[in-house]
Every structure is written in C-alpha cells, then in structure tokens.
Amino acid sequence: MQRGATEVLIGDNNGKYPHGNSVAVRGVETTVLIDPSLSLWGRELPTVDQVLLTHVHEDHVAGLSLYPTTPVMAHEADAPYLHSLDALLELYGMDPSGADEFKQSLVDDFHFAPRPDVQTFGDNHVFDLGGGTTVTAIPTPGHTAGHTAFLIEPDSVLVIGDIDLTGFGPYYADAVSSLAQFEASMARIRGIEADWYVTFHHKGVIEGHAAFVEALEVYAGAIQRRDDAMVEYLAQPHTLADMVQHRFLYRPHVELPWADSAEERTSRQHLDRLLGQGRIVATEQGGFVAV
Ligand SMILES: [Zn+2]
C-alpha cells in the first residue's frame, strides 16, 4: 500500500504475530525502513539507507539480520537491549540462565543477531529524508520504555507499532513496560490527526482520525475489562500467585515461555491501581479482596 513516499509492506498472515507490517519511506536523499519484519524473509528486499525501530521486540527486528551493514536506530531507552541476546532477555524480564528454549527460538525463528552498533535517537527527533519528507519520533513508552511512534510528513501517516489495536488489548507485561505510561501514550497519539495510522500487527492501515479513535477506544477498553475481571475474581480473597494461575492476560490453554511472568507483572500493576482506587484491600494473609 502506497501513499506518497510511504509504502506499507503488509506482512504474511495479514501481519499477525510472529509476522508484522513494515513501512518503507523513500525521501529524495534517504530511504528508511521501519520495523523489518519476519515476512521480509524470502521477499524482494527494499533497498534502504537506514532502519528505524519502534522498539526492539523480537518480531520487530526479525528482518534486521537481512540488513547486517545498514545503520539501525532505536530510541535510547530501548537500544541497549539490542546489544546481545542476554540483553534482550533482560527487556522481557527473563533470567538468561533459565531461558534456553526461548533463546533458541529468538535465533532460529526470529533470526536474532545482536547489533551492538545500534544508534540512538531521543524524544521528538526529526529525521529529514530530503525533498520535504520527514519522520518524527513521537515518544510512546509503556509497551517498552523506548517505544516510539513515527509521524511521516507530508504523507500524514502515523506508524504506531505495538499500540496495535488488536483484540488482545495493550501489552505492558515486560520488565521495561508500564501500564501508566501506556495509557498516557494512547492519550498522546489520540490527539494526532493523521490520514493513515499503521499498526505492526493485524489491523494494518486505518484511514482517518475518527476510525482510529474508535479502534483505540475499543483497544484501550481491555485495561478496564482486566480491572473489572480482577475485582470480580477478588470477591473472594486471592493471592498474586492465584491470579497468575487464573490468568487475566492470556487464555488458560496458551503456552508461552513468558506467560507466568507476564501474568504476574500485569496483575501486579492492576493491583496497585485497584488498591490506589480503594476497589480492593490487602488481606492479613498476603492476598487481596474486593471491598
Ligand atoms: Zn512489541
């Protein structure tokens, strides 16, 4: 899909994980590729001068090893996790000594190759591609600490990475994630009136601000639904360990190496909010109960 200097390279399976949608922006002087996905393997590769990353999760760098000598840039808060496989595991909050299977998958399935040469950009950095085409780095932390949206002008395209508007809802379960920051980031991009919004997964391209806001509200609603599901569950006292077993993020049958730690970090952040709101209280037995 093409709009001005911007081309969206829709991923296999419509960009469903582990695939995703990459974006090429061709300025007069410089061409950048945003988030090289797994789907680039086996395709004719776009020729690019620079790779930009919304963040450094495995699926967003799965095509990066196809560009081993092309400069790559990530937000300064995310870039260090691209330096090595063990560094990347720290981003997820996984213990490198106990994650052999996941490490193997990062290499075998996601073609992970360390990029200690990754360069960094800060909040609101403007990349000038020449001929009037610019890409502005809009800070959108929460999914990861350095998660960044890219506003492409004058094409009026906002690339929103893993604020992905899927039915799953926002994901803020890594060691570097923050539910509060995720909410603030959604509020920030809600105010940006672009012609196209591009998610990395599934939705792909959304046309117009009204449709975007509608999709964003449904997506953000998952946070409220998780709050409510937890309060309902805590009609009886339960511990955090019980909540990890019960699952509020993934469905019970889903087997993922990080599922338990993701459930724990998600529940912990919701518990903090619910305690602050007075919707639950801590019990003397170390659990929580709704009031
Ligand atoms: Zn991600």
Tab-separated table of C-alpha atoms and ligand atoms in Angstrom:
chain	number	residue	atom	x	y	z
A	1	MET	CA	0.000	0.000	0.000
A	2	GLN	CA	1.446	3.293	-1.124
A	3	ARG	CA	0.882	6.886	-0.064
A	4	GLY	CA	3.348	9.497	-1.302
A	5	ALA	CA	6.812	8.475	-0.117
A	6	THR	CA	5.348	5.867	2.246
A	7	GLU	CA	4.877	2.187	1.407
A	8	VAL	CA	3.334	-0.257	3.884
A	9	LEU	CA	4.692	-3.774	3.404
A	10	ILE	CA	1.838	-5.869	4.753
A	11	GLY	CA	3.190	-8.972	6.484
A	12	ASP	CA	2.237	-12.599	5.925
A	13	ASN	CA	-0.996	-13.695	7.544
A	14	ASN	CA	-2.041	-10.030	7.480
A	15	GLY	CA	0.713	-9.139	9.941
A	16	LYS	CA	-0.448	-11.492	12.684
A	17	TYR	CA	2.298	-12.347	15.199
A	18	PRO	CA	5.011	-13.550	14.659
A	19	HIS	CA	4.673	-11.575	11.404
A	20	GLY	CA	4.135	-7.833	11.168
A	21	ASN	CA	3.800	-4.848	8.833
A	22	SER	CA	6.954	-2.964	7.907
A	23	VAL	CA	6.984	0.553	6.450
A	24	ALA	CA	9.406	1.984	3.875
A	25	VAL	CA	9.719	5.763	3.481
A	26	ARG	CA	11.549	6.971	0.383
A	27	GLY	CA	12.812	10.543	0.641
A	28	VAL	CA	14.767	12.270	-2.107
A	29	GLU	CA	18.049	11.708	-0.245
A	30	THR	CA	17.382	8.947	2.266
A	31	THR	CA	15.175	5.849	2.410
A	32	VAL	CA	14.308	4.352	5.786
A	33	LEU	CA	12.672	1.061	6.702
A	34	ILE	CA	10.638	0.967	9.911
A	35	ASP	CA	10.478	-2.363	11.799
A	36	PRO	CA	11.835	-5.017	9.389
A	37	SER	CA	9.505	-7.965	9.992
A	38	LEU	CA	9.839	-11.715	9.664
A	39	SER	CA	7.814	-11.510	6.449
A	40	LEU	CA	10.731	-9.863	4.629
A	41	TRP	CA	12.496	-13.218	4.537
A	42	GLY	CA	12.023	-14.683	1.061
A	43	ARG	CA	10.722	-11.434	-0.399
A	44	GLU	CA	12.436	-8.957	-2.678
A	45	LEU	CA	14.061	-6.588	-0.202
A	46	PRO	CA	13.596	-2.838	-0.374
A	47	THR	CA	16.906	-1.006	-0.693
A	48	VAL	CA	17.253	1.272	2.324
A	49	ASP	CA	19.832	3.591	3.896
A	50	GLN	CA	18.698	3.250	7.480
A	51	VAL	CA	16.487	1.041	9.648
A	52	LEU	CA	14.316	2.698	12.332
A	53	LEU	CA	12.730	0.673	15.133
A	54	THR	CA	9.551	1.451	17.076
A	55	HIS	CA	11.070	-0.822	19.757
A	56	VAL	CA	13.362	-3.847	19.868
A	57	HIS	CA	10.966	-6.771	20.434
A	58	GLU	CA	11.860	-9.977	18.574
A	59	ASP	CA	9.185	-9.648	15.902
A	60	HIS	CA	10.183	-6.052	15.078
A	61	VAL	CA	13.810	-6.990	14.416
A	62	ALA	CA	13.187	-10.383	12.764
A	63	GLY	CA	14.151	-8.944	9.372
A	64	LEU	CA	17.052	-6.869	10.691
A	65	SER	CA	19.677	-9.517	10.001
A	66	LEU	CA	18.807	-9.134	6.293
A	67	TYR	CA	20.425	-5.690	6.661
A	68	PRO	CA	23.622	-6.519	8.553
A	69	THR	CA	25.566	-3.468	7.386
A	70	THR	CA	22.720	-0.930	7.242
A	71	PRO	CA	22.724	1.590	10.116
A	72	VAL	CA	19.955	0.827	12.620
A	73	MET	CA	18.447	3.295	15.075
A	74	ALA	CA	16.258	2.802	18.154
A	75	HIS	CA	15.142	5.063	20.977
A	76	GLU	CA	17.864	5.495	23.580
A	77	ALA	CA	15.775	3.650	26.194
A	78	ASP	CA	15.408	0.535	24.005
A	79	ALA	CA	18.669	0.436	22.062
A	80	PRO	CA	20.862	-1.247	24.737
A	81	TYR	CA	18.637	-4.358	24.631
A	82	LEU	CA	19.704	-4.945	21.029
A	83	HIS	CA	23.366	-5.291	22.024
A	84	SER	CA	23.189	-9.021	22.797
A	85	LEU	CA	20.824	-11.945	23.246
A	86	ASP	CA	21.202	-11.801	27.036
A	87	ALA	CA	20.492	-8.057	26.997
A	88	LEU	CA	17.281	-8.721	25.058
A	89	LEU	CA	16.204	-11.275	27.675
A	90	GLU	CA	16.527	-8.556	30.334
A	91	LEU	CA	13.964	-6.471	28.467
A	92	TYR	CA	11.435	-9.288	28.836
A	93	GLY	CA	12.477	-9.795	32.447
A	94	MET	CA	13.632	-13.353	31.770
A	95	ASP	CA	16.517	-14.961	33.585
A	96	PRO	CA	19.111	-15.781	30.881
A	97	SER	CA	20.101	-18.972	32.695
A	98	GLY	CA	16.571	-20.385	32.564
A	99	ALA	CA	15.507	-19.383	29.092
A	100	ASP	CA	17.390	-21.724	26.763
A	101	GLU	CA	14.334	-22.656	24.730
A	102	PHE	CA	13.296	-19.035	24.243
A	103	LYS	CA	16.842	-18.017	23.346
A	104	GLN	CA	16.930	-20.750	20.724
A	105	SER	CA	13.617	-19.543	19.331
A	106	LEU	CA	14.893	-15.956	19.119
A	107	VAL	CA	17.777	-17.172	16.976
A	108	ASP	CA	16.032	-19.912	14.950
A	109	ASP	CA	12.554	-18.432	14.469
A	110	PHE	CA	13.279	-14.682	14.655
A	111	HIS	CA	16.790	-14.659	13.139
A	112	PHE	CA	18.007	-12.537	16.052
A	113	ALA	CA	21.504	-11.153	15.531
A	114	PRO	CA	22.991	-8.712	18.069
A	115	ARG	CA	23.516	-5.156	16.862
A	116	PRO	CA	25.916	-3.505	19.313
A	117	ASP	CA	26.360	-0.811	16.657
A	118	VAL	CA	22.738	0.366	17.079
A	119	GLN	CA	22.496	4.156	17.112
A	120	THR	CA	20.059	6.058	19.281
A	121	PHE	CA	17.559	8.869	18.945
A	122	GLY	CA	15.696	10.806	21.627
A	123	ASP	CA	12.120	12.004	22.051
A	124	ASN	CA	10.741	14.046	19.154
A	125	HIS	CA	13.830	13.612	16.972
A	126	VAL	CA	13.126	14.589	13.358
A	127	PHE	CA	14.657	12.519	10.551
A	128	ASP	CA	14.944	14.617	7.392
A	129	LEU	CA	14.832	12.306	4.359
A	130	GLY	CA	15.179	15.118	1.839
A	131	GLY	CA	12.701	16.673	-0.566
A	132	GLY	CA	10.493	17.793	2.314
A	133	THR	CA	9.856	14.287	3.682
A	134	THR	CA	10.341	13.979	7.438
A	135	VAL	CA	9.840	11.259	10.038
A	136	THR	CA	9.283	12.489	13.599
A	137	ALA	CA	9.857	10.199	16.600
A	138	ILE	CA	6.842	10.554	18.898
A	139	PRO	CA	7.613	9.098	22.344
A	140	THR	CA	5.012	6.456	23.232
A	141	PRO	CA	6.507	4.486	26.158
A	142	GLY	CA	4.610	1.800	28.035
A	143	HIS	CA	4.834	-1.312	25.844
A	144	THR	CA	8.584	-0.853	26.233
A	145	ALA	CA	10.347	2.128	27.807
A	146	GLY	CA	11.538	3.392	24.429
A	147	HIS	CA	8.506	2.529	22.292
A	148	THR	CA	8.187	5.208	19.612
A	149	ALA	CA	5.549	6.144	17.045
A	150	PHE	CA	6.722	7.716	13.786
A	151	LEU	CA	4.848	10.556	12.080
A	152	ILE	CA	5.641	10.692	8.367
A	153	GLU	CA	5.042	14.073	6.752
A	154	PRO	CA	3.754	15.415	4.443
A	155	ASP	CA	2.174	11.964	3.832
A	156	SER	CA	0.294	12.291	7.140
A	157	VAL	CA	0.968	8.682	8.151
A	158	LEU	CA	1.393	7.746	11.821
A	159	VAL	CA	3.186	4.443	12.432
A	160	ILE	CA	2.090	3.232	15.868
A	161	GLY	CA	3.997	-0.040	16.263
A	162	ASP	CA	2.636	-2.218	19.054
A	163	ILE	CA	-0.086	0.128	20.145
A	164	ASP	CA	-1.502	-2.389	17.744
A	165	LEU	CA	-5.283	-2.027	18.202
A	166	THR	CA	-5.739	-5.805	18.302
A	167	GLY	CA	-8.495	-7.588	20.203
A	168	PHE	CA	-5.892	-8.772	22.703
A	169	GLY	CA	-5.527	-5.239	24.063
A	170	PRO	CA	-2.471	-3.342	25.325
A	171	TYR	CA	0.547	-5.408	26.384
A	172	TYR	CA	2.566	-3.929	29.280
A	173	ALA	CA	3.975	-7.086	30.824
A	174	ASP	CA	7.723	-6.875	30.223
A	175	ALA	CA	10.354	-5.794	32.747
A	176	VAL	CA	10.547	-2.420	30.978
A	177	SER	CA	6.783	-1.964	30.499
A	178	SER	CA	4.444	0.443	32.288
A	179	LEU	CA	0.653	0.430	32.295
A	180	ALA	CA	0.523	4.087	33.380
A	181	GLN	CA	2.887	5.148	30.605
A	182	PHE	CA	0.936	3.072	28.068
A	183	GLU	CA	-2.245	4.945	28.951
A	184	ALA	CA	-0.502	8.319	28.672
A	185	SER	CA	0.922	7.308	25.281
A	186	MET	CA	-2.507	6.321	23.975
A	187	ALA	CA	-3.821	9.719	25.079
A	188	ARG	CA	-0.934	11.410	23.267
A	189	ILE	CA	-1.449	9.701	19.895
A	190	ARG	CA	-5.223	10.029	20.134
A	191	GLY	CA	-4.701	13.762	19.606
A	192	ILE	CA	-2.671	13.347	16.421
A	193	GLU	CA	-4.869	13.820	13.363
A	194	ALA	CA	-3.251	11.824	10.573
A	195	ASP	CA	-4.727	10.471	7.348
A	196	TRP	CA	-3.364	6.946	7.870
A	197	TYR	CA	-2.463	5.010	11.017
A	198	VAL	CA	-0.326	1.899	10.600
A	199	THR	CA	-0.110	-0.829	13.248
A	200	PHE	CA	2.556	-3.500	13.223
A	201	HIS	CA	0.064	-6.321	13.682
A	202	HIS	CA	-3.209	-7.285	12.159
A	203	LYS	CA	-5.153	-4.017	11.699
A	204	GLY	CA	-2.513	-2.709	9.328
A	205	VAL	CA	-3.748	0.535	7.845
A	206	ILE	CA	-6.594	2.548	9.361
A	207	GLU	CA	-7.880	5.517	7.373
A	208	GLY	CA	-8.870	8.721	9.103
A	209	HIS	CA	-8.830	10.065	12.647
A	210	ALA	CA	-12.412	9.081	13.503
A	211	ALA	CA	-11.868	5.395	12.672
A	212	PHE	CA	-8.570	5.450	14.545
A	213	VAL	CA	-10.100	6.934	17.714
A	214	GLU	CA	-12.909	4.376	17.573
A	215	ALA	CA	-10.422	1.478	17.306
A	216	LEU	CA	-8.215	2.988	20.010
A	217	GLU	CA	-11.121	3.207	22.455
A	218	VAL	CA	-12.057	-0.443	21.951
A	219	TYR	CA	-8.406	-1.435	22.369
A	220	ALA	CA	-7.869	0.683	25.494
A	221	GLY	CA	-11.084	-0.768	26.938
A	222	ALA	CA	-9.182	-4.016	27.573
A	223	ILE	CA	-7.486	-2.300	30.524
A	224	GLN	CA	-10.823	-1.558	32.153
A	225	ARG	CA	-12.017	-5.083	31.398
A	226	ARG	CA	-8.938	-6.511	33.127
A	227	ASP	CA	-9.556	-4.240	36.138
A	228	ASP	CA	-13.155	-5.401	36.348
A	229	ALA	CA	-12.307	-9.089	35.883
A	230	MET	CA	-9.816	-8.868	38.735
A	231	VAL	CA	-12.248	-7.115	41.068
A	232	GLU	CA	-14.824	-9.792	40.276
A	233	TYR	CA	-12.287	-12.556	40.945
A	234	LEU	CA	-11.309	-10.859	44.206
A	235	ALA	CA	-14.856	-11.105	45.555
A	236	GLN	CA	-13.107	-13.974	47.361
A	237	PRO	CA	-9.596	-13.320	48.736
A	238	HIS	CA	-6.784	-14.465	46.444
A	239	THR	CA	-3.019	-14.029	46.310
A	240	LEU	CA	-0.971	-12.727	43.392
A	241	ALA	CA	0.151	-16.333	42.803
A	242	ASP	CA	-3.517	-17.365	42.495
A	243	MET	CA	-4.038	-14.621	39.942
A	244	VAL	CA	-1.070	-15.783	37.878
A	245	GLN	CA	-2.606	-19.273	37.801
A	246	HIS	CA	-6.071	-17.939	36.997
A	247	ARG	CA	-4.781	-15.776	34.135
A	248	PHE	CA	-6.118	-12.385	33.162
A	249	LEU	CA	-3.936	-11.717	30.119
A	250	TYR	CA	-3.628	-14.988	28.226
A	251	ARG	CA	-6.274	-17.656	27.925
A	252	PRO	CA	-5.554	-20.710	30.107
A	253	HIS	CA	-4.546	-23.022	27.232
A	254	VAL	CA	-1.905	-20.637	25.825
A	255	GLU	CA	1.606	-21.975	26.359
A	256	LEU	CA	4.324	-19.345	26.190
A	257	PRO	CA	7.678	-19.335	27.987
A	258	TRP	CA	6.952	-15.905	29.444
A	259	ALA	CA	3.265	-16.421	30.264
A	260	ASP	CA	3.636	-16.663	34.056
A	261	SER	CA	5.962	-13.688	34.380
A	262	ALA	CA	3.733	-11.642	32.054
A	263	GLU	CA	0.653	-12.533	34.095
A	264	GLU	CA	2.457	-11.585	37.290
A	265	ARG	CA	3.637	-8.179	36.054
A	266	THR	CA	0.235	-7.412	34.561
A	267	SER	CA	-1.664	-8.375	37.712
A	268	ARG	CA	0.792	-6.518	39.941
A	269	GLN	CA	0.242	-3.251	38.047
A	270	HIS	CA	-3.538	-3.630	38.129
A	271	LEU	CA	-3.449	-4.482	41.845
A	272	ASP	CA	-1.523	-1.269	42.529
A	273	ARG	CA	-4.150	0.749	40.642
A	274	LEU	CA	-7.068	-1.014	42.332
A	275	LEU	CA	-5.501	-0.539	45.775
A	276	GLY	CA	-4.999	3.156	44.997
A	277	GLN	CA	-8.620	3.464	43.866
A	278	GLY	CA	-9.832	1.725	47.022
A	279	ARG	CA	-11.571	-1.004	44.990
A	280	ILE	CA	-9.564	-3.732	46.761
A	281	VAL	CA	-7.612	-4.053	50.018
A	282	ALA	CA	-4.726	-6.286	51.111
A	283	THR	CA	-5.581	-9.130	53.486
A	284	GLU	CA	-3.548	-10.191	56.513
A	285	GLN	CA	-2.808	-13.488	54.731
A	286	GLY	CA	-0.927	-11.684	51.971
A	287	GLY	CA	-3.764	-11.708	49.472
A	288	PHE	CA	-6.268	-9.171	48.184
A	289	VAL	CA	-10.019	-8.820	48.382
A	290	ALA	CA	-12.572	-6.521	46.792
A	291	VAL	CA	-14.368	-4.043	49.059
B	1	ZN	ZN	6.314	-5.382	20.986
